[in-house]
Short mmCIF file of C-alpha atoms and ligand atoms in Angstrom, two decimals:
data_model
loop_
_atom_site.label_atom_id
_atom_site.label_comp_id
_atom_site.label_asym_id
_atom_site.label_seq_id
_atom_site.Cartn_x
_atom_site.Cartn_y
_atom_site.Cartn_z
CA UNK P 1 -35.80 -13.93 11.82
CA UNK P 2 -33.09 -11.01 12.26
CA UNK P 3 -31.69 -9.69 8.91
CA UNK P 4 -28.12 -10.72 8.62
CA UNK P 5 -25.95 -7.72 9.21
CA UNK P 6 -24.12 -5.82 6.76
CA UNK P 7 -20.28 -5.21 6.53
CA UNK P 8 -19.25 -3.57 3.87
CA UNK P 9 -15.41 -4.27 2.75
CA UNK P 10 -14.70 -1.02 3.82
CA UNK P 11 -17.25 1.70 5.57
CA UNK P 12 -16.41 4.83 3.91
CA UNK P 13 -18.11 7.27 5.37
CA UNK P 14 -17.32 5.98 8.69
CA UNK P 15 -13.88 7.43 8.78
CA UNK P 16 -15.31 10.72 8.30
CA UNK P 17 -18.51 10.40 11.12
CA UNK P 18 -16.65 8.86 13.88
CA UNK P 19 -14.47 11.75 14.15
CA UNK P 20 -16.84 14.62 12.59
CA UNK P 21 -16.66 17.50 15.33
CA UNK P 22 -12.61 17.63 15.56
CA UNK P 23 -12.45 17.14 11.38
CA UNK P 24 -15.01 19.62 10.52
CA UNK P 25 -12.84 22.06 12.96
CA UNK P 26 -9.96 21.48 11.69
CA UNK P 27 -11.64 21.96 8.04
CA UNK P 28 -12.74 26.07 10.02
CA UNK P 29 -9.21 26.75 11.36
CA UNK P 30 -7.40 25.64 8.26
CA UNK P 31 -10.06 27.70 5.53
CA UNK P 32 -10.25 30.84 7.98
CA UNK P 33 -6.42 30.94 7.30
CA UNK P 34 -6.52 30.27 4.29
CA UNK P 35 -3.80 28.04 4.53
CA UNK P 36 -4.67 25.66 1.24
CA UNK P 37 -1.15 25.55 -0.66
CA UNK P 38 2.39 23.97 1.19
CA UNK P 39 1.68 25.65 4.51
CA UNK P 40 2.48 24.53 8.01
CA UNK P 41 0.48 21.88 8.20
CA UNK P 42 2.40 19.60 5.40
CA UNK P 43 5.91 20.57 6.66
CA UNK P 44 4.50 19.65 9.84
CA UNK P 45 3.58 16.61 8.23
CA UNK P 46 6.40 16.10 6.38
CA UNK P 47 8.45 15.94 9.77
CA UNK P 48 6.38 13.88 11.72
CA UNK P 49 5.96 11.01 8.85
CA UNK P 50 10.09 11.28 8.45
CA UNK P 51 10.73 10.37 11.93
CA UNK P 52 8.27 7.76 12.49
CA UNK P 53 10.21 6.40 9.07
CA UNK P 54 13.54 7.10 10.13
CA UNK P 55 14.21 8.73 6.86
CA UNK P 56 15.86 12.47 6.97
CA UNK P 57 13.48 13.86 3.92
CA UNK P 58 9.79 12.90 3.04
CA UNK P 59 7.85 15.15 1.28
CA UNK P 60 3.92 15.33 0.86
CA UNK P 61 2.84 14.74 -2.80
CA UNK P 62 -0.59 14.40 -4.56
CA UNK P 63 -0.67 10.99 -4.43
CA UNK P 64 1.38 8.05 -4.08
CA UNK P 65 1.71 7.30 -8.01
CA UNK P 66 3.03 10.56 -8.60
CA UNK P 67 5.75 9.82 -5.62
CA UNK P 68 6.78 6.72 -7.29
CA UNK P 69 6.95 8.80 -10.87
CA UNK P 70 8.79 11.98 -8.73
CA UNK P 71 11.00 9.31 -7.32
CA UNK P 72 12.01 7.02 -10.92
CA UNK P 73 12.36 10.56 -12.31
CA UNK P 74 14.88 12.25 -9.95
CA UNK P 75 16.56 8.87 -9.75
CA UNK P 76 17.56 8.84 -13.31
CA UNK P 77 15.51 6.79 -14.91
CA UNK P 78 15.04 6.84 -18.78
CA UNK P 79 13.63 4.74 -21.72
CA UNK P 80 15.03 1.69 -22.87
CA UNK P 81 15.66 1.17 -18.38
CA UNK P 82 14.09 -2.13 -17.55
CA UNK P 83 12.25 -1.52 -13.84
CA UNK P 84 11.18 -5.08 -12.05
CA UNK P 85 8.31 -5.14 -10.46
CA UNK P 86 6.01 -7.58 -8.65
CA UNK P 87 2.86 -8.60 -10.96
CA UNK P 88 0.38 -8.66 -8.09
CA UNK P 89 0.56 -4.86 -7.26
CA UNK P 90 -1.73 -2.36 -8.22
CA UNK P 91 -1.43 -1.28 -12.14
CA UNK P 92 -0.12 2.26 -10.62
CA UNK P 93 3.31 0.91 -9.84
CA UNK P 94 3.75 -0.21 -13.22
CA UNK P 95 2.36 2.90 -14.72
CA UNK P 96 4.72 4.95 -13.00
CA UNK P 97 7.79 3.37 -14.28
CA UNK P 98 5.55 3.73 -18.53
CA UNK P 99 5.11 7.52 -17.57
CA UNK P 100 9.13 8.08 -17.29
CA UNK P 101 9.55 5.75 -20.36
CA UNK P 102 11.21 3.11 -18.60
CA UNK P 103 9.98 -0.38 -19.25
CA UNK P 104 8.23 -2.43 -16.69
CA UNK P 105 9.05 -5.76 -15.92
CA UNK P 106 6.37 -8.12 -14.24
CA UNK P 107 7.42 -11.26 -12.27
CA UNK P 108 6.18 -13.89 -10.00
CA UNK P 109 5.48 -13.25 -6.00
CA UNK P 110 6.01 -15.42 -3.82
CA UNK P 111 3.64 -17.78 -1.19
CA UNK P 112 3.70 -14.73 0.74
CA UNK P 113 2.48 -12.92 -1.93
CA UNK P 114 5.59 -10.41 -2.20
CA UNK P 115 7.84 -9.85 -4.91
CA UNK P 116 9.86 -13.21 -5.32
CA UNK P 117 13.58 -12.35 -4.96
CA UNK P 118 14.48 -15.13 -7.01
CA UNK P 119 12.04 -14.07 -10.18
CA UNK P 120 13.96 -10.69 -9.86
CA UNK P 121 17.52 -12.32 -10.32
CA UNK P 122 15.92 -14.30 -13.37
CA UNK P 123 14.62 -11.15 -14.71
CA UNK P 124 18.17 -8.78 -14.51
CA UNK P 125 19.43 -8.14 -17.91
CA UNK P 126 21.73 -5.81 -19.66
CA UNK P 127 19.07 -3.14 -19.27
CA UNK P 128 17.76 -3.42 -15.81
CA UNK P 129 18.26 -0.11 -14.01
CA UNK P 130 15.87 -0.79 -10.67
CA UNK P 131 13.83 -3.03 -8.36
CA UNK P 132 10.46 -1.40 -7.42
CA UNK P 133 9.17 -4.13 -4.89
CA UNK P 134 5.48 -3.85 -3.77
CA UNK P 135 5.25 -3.60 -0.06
CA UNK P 136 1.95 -5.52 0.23
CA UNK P 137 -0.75 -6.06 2.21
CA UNK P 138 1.22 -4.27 4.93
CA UNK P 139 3.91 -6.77 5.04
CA UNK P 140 7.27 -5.86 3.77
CA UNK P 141 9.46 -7.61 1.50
CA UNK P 142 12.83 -9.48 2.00
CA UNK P 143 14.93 -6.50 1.80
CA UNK P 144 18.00 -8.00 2.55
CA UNK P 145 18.13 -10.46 -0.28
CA UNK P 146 16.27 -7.67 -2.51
CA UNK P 147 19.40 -5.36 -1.88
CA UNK P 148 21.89 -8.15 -2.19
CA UNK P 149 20.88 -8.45 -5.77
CA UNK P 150 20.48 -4.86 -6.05
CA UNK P 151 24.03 -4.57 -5.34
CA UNK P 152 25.95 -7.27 -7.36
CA UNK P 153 24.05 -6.15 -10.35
CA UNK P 154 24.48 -2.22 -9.40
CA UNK P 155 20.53 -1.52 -9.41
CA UNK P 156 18.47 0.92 -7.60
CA UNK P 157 15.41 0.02 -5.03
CA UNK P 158 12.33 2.12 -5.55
CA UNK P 159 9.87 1.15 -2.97
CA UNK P 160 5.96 0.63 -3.71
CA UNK P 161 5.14 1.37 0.19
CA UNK P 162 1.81 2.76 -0.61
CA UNK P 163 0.36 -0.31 1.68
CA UNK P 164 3.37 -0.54 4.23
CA UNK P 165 3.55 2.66 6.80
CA UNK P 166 4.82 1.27 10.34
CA UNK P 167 5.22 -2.32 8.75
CA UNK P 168 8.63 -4.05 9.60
CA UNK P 169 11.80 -6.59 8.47
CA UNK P 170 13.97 -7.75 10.42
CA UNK P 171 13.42 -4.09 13.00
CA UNK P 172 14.12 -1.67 10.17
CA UNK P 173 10.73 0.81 8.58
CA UNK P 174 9.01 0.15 5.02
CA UNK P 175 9.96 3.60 3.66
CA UNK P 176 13.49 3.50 4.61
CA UNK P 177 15.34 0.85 2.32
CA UNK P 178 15.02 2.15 -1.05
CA UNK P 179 16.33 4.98 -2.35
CA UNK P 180 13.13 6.44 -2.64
CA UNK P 181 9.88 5.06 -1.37
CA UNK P 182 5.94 6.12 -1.74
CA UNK P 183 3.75 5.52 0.56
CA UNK P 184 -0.36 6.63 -0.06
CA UNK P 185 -3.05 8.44 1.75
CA UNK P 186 -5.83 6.87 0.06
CA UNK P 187 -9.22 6.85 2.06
CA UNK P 188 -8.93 3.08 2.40
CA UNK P 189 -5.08 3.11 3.16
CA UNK P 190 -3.93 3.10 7.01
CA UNK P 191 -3.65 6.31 6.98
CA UNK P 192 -6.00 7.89 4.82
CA UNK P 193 -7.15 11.41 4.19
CA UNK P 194 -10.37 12.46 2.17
CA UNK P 195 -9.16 12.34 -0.81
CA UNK P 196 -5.83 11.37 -2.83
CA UNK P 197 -2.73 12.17 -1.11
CA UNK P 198 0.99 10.63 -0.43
CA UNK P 199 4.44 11.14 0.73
CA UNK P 200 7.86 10.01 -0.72
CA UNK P 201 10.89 9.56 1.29
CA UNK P 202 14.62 9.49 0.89
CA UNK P 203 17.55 9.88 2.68
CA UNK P 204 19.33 10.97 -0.30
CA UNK P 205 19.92 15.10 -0.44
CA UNK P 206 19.97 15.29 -3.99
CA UNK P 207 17.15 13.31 -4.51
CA UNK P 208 15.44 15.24 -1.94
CA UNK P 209 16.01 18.47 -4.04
CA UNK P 210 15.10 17.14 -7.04
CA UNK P 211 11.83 16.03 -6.05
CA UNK P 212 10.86 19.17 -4.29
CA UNK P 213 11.56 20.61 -7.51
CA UNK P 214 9.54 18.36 -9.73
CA UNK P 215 6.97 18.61 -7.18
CA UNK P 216 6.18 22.17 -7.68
CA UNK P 217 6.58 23.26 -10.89
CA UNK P 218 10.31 22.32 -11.11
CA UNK P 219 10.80 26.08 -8.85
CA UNK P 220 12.80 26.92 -6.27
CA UNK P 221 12.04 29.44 -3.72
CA UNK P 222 12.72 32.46 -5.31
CA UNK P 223 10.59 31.30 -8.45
CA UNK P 224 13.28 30.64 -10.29
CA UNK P 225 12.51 27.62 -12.75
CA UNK P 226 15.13 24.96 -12.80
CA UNK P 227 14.04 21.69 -14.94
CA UNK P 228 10.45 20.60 -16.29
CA UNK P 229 8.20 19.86 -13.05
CA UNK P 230 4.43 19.15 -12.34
CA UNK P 231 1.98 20.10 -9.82
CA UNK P 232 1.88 16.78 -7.49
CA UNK P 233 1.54 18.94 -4.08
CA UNK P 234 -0.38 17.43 -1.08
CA UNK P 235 -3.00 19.63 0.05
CA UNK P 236 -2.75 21.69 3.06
CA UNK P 237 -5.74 20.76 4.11
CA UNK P 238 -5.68 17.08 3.80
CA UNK P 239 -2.16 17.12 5.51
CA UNK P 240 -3.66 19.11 8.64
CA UNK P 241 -6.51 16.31 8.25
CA UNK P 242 -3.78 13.35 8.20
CA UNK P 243 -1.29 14.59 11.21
CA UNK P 244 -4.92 14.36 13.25
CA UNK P 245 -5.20 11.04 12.46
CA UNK P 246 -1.79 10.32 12.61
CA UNK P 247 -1.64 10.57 16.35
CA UNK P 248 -3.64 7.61 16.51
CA UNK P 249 -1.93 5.79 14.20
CA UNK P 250 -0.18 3.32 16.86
CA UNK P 251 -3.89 2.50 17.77
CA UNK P 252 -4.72 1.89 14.03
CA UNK P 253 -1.75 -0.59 14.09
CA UNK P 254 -2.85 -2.31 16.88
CA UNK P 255 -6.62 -2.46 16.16
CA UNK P 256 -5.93 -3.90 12.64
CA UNK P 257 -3.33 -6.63 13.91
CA UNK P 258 -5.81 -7.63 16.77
CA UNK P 259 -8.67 -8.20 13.71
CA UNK P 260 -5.96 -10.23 12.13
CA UNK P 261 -5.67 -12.33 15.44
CA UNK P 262 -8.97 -13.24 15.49
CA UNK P 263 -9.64 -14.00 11.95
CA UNK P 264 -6.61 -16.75 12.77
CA UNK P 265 -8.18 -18.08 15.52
CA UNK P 266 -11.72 -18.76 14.06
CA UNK P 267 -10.15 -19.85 10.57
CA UNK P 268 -6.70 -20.99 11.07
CA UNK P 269 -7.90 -24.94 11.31
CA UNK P 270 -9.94 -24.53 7.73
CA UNK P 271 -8.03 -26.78 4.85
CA UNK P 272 -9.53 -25.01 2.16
CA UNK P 273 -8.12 -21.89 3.16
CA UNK P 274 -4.43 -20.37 3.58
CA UNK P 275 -4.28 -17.44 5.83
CA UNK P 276 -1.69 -14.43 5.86
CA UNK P 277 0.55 -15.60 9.06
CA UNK P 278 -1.05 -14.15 12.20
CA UNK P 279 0.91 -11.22 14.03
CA UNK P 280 4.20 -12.20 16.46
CA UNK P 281 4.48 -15.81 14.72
CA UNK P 282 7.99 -14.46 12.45
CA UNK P 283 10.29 -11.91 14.26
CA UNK P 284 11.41 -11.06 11.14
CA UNK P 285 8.27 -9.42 10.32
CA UNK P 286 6.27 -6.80 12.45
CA UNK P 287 2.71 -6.50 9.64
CA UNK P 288 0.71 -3.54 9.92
CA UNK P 289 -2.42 -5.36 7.71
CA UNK P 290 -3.55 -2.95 5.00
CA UNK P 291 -5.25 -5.93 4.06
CA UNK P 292 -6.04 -9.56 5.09
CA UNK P 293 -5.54 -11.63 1.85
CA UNK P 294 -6.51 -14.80 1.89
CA UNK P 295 -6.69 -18.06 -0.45
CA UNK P 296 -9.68 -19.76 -0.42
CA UNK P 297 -10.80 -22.90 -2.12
CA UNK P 298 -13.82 -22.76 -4.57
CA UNK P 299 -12.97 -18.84 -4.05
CA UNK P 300 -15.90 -17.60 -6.76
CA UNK P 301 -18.48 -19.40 -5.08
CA UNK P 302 -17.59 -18.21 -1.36
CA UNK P 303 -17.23 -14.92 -2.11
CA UNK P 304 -20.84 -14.63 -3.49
CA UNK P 305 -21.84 -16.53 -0.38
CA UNK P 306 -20.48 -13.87 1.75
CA UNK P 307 -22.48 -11.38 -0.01
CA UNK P 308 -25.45 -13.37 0.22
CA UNK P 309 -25.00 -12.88 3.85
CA UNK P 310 -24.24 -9.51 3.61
CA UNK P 311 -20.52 -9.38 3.73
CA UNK P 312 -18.06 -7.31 1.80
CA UNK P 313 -15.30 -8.82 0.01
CA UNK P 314 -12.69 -7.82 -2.54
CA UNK P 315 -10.27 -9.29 -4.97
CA UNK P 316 -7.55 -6.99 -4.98
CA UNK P 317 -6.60 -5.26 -8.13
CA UNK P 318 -9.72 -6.01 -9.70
CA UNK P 319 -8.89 -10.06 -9.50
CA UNK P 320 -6.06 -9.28 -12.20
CA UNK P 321 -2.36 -9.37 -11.87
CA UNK P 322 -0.73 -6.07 -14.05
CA UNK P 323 0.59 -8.82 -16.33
CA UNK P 324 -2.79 -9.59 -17.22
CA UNK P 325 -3.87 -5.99 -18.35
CA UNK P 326 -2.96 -6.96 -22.10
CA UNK P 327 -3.90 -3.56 -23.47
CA UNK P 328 -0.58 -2.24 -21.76
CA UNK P 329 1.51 -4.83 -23.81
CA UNK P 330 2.53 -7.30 -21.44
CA UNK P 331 3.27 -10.42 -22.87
CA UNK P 332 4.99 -12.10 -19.82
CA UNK P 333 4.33 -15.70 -18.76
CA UNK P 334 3.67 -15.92 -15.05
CA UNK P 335 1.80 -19.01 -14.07
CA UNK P 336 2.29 -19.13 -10.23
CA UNK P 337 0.55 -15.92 -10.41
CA UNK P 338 -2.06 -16.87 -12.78
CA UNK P 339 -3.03 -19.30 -10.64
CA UNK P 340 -2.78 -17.41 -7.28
CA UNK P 341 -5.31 -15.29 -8.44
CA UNK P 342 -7.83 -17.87 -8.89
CA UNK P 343 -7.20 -18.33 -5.07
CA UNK P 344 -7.59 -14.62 -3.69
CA UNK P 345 -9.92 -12.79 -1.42
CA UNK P 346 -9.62 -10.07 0.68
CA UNK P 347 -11.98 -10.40 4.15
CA UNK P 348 -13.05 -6.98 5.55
CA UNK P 349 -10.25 -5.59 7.91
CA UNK P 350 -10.59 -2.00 8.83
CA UNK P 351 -11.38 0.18 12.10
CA UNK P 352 -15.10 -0.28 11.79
CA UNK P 353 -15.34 -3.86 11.75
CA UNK P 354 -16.25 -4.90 15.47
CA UNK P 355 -14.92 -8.51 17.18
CA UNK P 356 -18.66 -9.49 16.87
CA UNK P 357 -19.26 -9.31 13.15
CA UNK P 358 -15.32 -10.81 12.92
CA UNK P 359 -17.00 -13.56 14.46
CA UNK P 360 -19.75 -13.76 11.95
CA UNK P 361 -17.26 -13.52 8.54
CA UNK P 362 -15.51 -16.32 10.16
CA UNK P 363 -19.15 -18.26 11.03
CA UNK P 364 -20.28 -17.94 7.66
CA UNK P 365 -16.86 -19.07 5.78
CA UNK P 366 -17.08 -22.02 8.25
CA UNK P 367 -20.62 -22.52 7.43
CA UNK P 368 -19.85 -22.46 3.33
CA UNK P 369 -17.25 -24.86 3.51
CA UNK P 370 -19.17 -27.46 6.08
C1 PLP M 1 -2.90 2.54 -3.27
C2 PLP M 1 -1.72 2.00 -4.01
C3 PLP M 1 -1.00 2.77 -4.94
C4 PLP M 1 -1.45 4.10 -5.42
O1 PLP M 1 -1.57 5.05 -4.44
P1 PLP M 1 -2.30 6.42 -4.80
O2 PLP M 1 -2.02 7.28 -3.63
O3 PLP M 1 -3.75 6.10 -4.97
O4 PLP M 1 -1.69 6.92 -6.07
C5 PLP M 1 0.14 2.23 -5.51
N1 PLP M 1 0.56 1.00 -5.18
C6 PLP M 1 -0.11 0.23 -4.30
C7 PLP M 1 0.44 -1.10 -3.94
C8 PLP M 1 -1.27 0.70 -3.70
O5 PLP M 1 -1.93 -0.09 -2.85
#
């Protein structure tokens, strides 16, 4: 009998050896430079990720979270401003709005599993400066009826895009309708370099300026220190690594929406399961599938019966919702989410996954549930 393959959720170390000869050069020409700190390479960058956005500024940082904290700081925000955010996200978002002394405010997502605009206009009080929506999964949010509340209550948008890079609504960029937006260079993201890094963009001058300054030590040019900044600079070197991979970033895209086509096919008849809606079904929506999150029926047991067969899965978030992460003081009351999360798994989608062993996640699922 042949041992059952094994797909990890994500192959690590595969994003470094299918591309080791260009990588480890780039590694030589960037060290024999010596170009480590805010050199070509990030401007470069910089430029490249701002058009493919369609945002005038973006500028690399050390990680997404500290975008999100760059951009809720040179926004304005202050303690005793309530920030509403999306429960399922990853605990960073809310943890950026703590470290600027804001409050955060968890609510319910939706069936798609973004943000639910209507949670957010329960939410709005007296306090509420911003809306920090979640850009999940690689599918982005209802803007339009995210702004429209924005604007009769006279609140900023913050994007968490750390998931969304070349995702669409209704033909406009993730990363271009907040005021600010973060987007992340994980390993595991899209685009991913080795190691943390991230990029905020704006289309707002001032903001712009502020957050160069707060990026670097709150200096200008010359030195000269003009307000209280941190270090949060992306590396040279990992932005000469990520405009190499960002050439093939269409590919990515496509790659990761054709996995998504064929997980539909094998699994879209299965009643115990609910499946993210395949690519080209809603024009409103052009998905760029960071992940593939499903529901799942009896979702404890399958899970272990994919690793029994040597598949990879994940719960994202460590299977809990921020609101759930009572250390942090949350005492909110969300029970759609509560129970979504009883529901969620995330099947391997990544560039090393081949259509084959597709196949054989979708054999096995069929298989536990028959
Ligand atoms: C990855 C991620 C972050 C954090 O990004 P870092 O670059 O690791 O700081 C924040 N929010 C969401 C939704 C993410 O997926």
């Amino acid at each position: 009998m042949t041992k059952p393959p094994q797909i990890p959720f994500f192959n690590y170390p595969d994003v470094f050896v299918t591309e080791e000869e260009d990588l480890v050069s780039i590694f030589c020409d960037v060290g024999r430079r010596g170009a480590f700190i805010l050199q070509n390479e990030v401007s470069d960058f910089e430029r490249s990720i701002a058009n493919y956005v369609g945002v005038k500024y973006a500028l690399g940082v050390a990680n997404a979270t500290d975008g999100l904290i760059l951009g809720l700081r040179a926004a304005g925000l202050q303690p005793g401003d309530e920030v509403i955010f999306s429960s399922h996200t990853f605990v960073a978002t809310a943890a950026a709005i703590h470290f600027v002394g804001a409050t955060p405010i968890p609510v319910e997502c939706g069936s798609d599993h973004l943000i639910d605009p209507l949670a957010v206009k329960r939410a709005v009080t007296l306090r509420t400066k911003a809306i920090l929506p979640t850009q999940l999964n690689g599918r982005t949010c209802k803007m339009d009826i995210l702004q429209n509340i924005a604007d009769q209550h006279g609140l900023l948008i913050i994007e968490d895009a750390a998931q969304g890079l070349g995702s669409l609504y209704k033909g406009k960029p993730t990363g271009s309708f907040g005021a600010v937006a973060a987007i992340s260079f994980y390993p595991a993201k899209n685009l991913g370099c080795f190691g943390d890094g991230g990029i905020v963009l704006t289309n707002d001058e001032r903001l712009y300026g502020t957050m160069k300054l707060l990026r670097d030590h709150g200096r200008d040019p010359r030195g000269e220190v003009l307000l209280w900044g941190m270090n949060s600079r992306l590396d040279n070197l990992q932005a000469a690594i990520l405009s190499y991979k960002f050439k093939k970033y269409e590919m990515i895209v496509t790659r990761r929406r054709e996995v998504a086509v064929l997980y539909h096919e094998y699994l879209s008849n299965l009643k115990q399961l609910v499946l993210p809606p395949p690519p080209n079904i809603d024009p409103n929506h052009f998905d760029v599938f960071q992940n593939y999150e499903i529901e799942a029926e009896r979702r404890d047991a399958l899970k272990a019966n994919l690793a029994e067969h040597g598949i990879g899965t994940l719960i994202q978030w460590s299977g809990k919702p921020v609101h759930q992460f009572l250390a942090l003081g949350f005492n909110q009351k969300l029970p759609y989410t509560d129970w979504l999360f009883e529901r969620l798994l995330m099947l391997p989608m990544n560039l090393s996954i081949t259509d084959e062993q597709v196949k054989y996640v979708a054999d096995t699922i069929r298989n536990f549930y028959s």
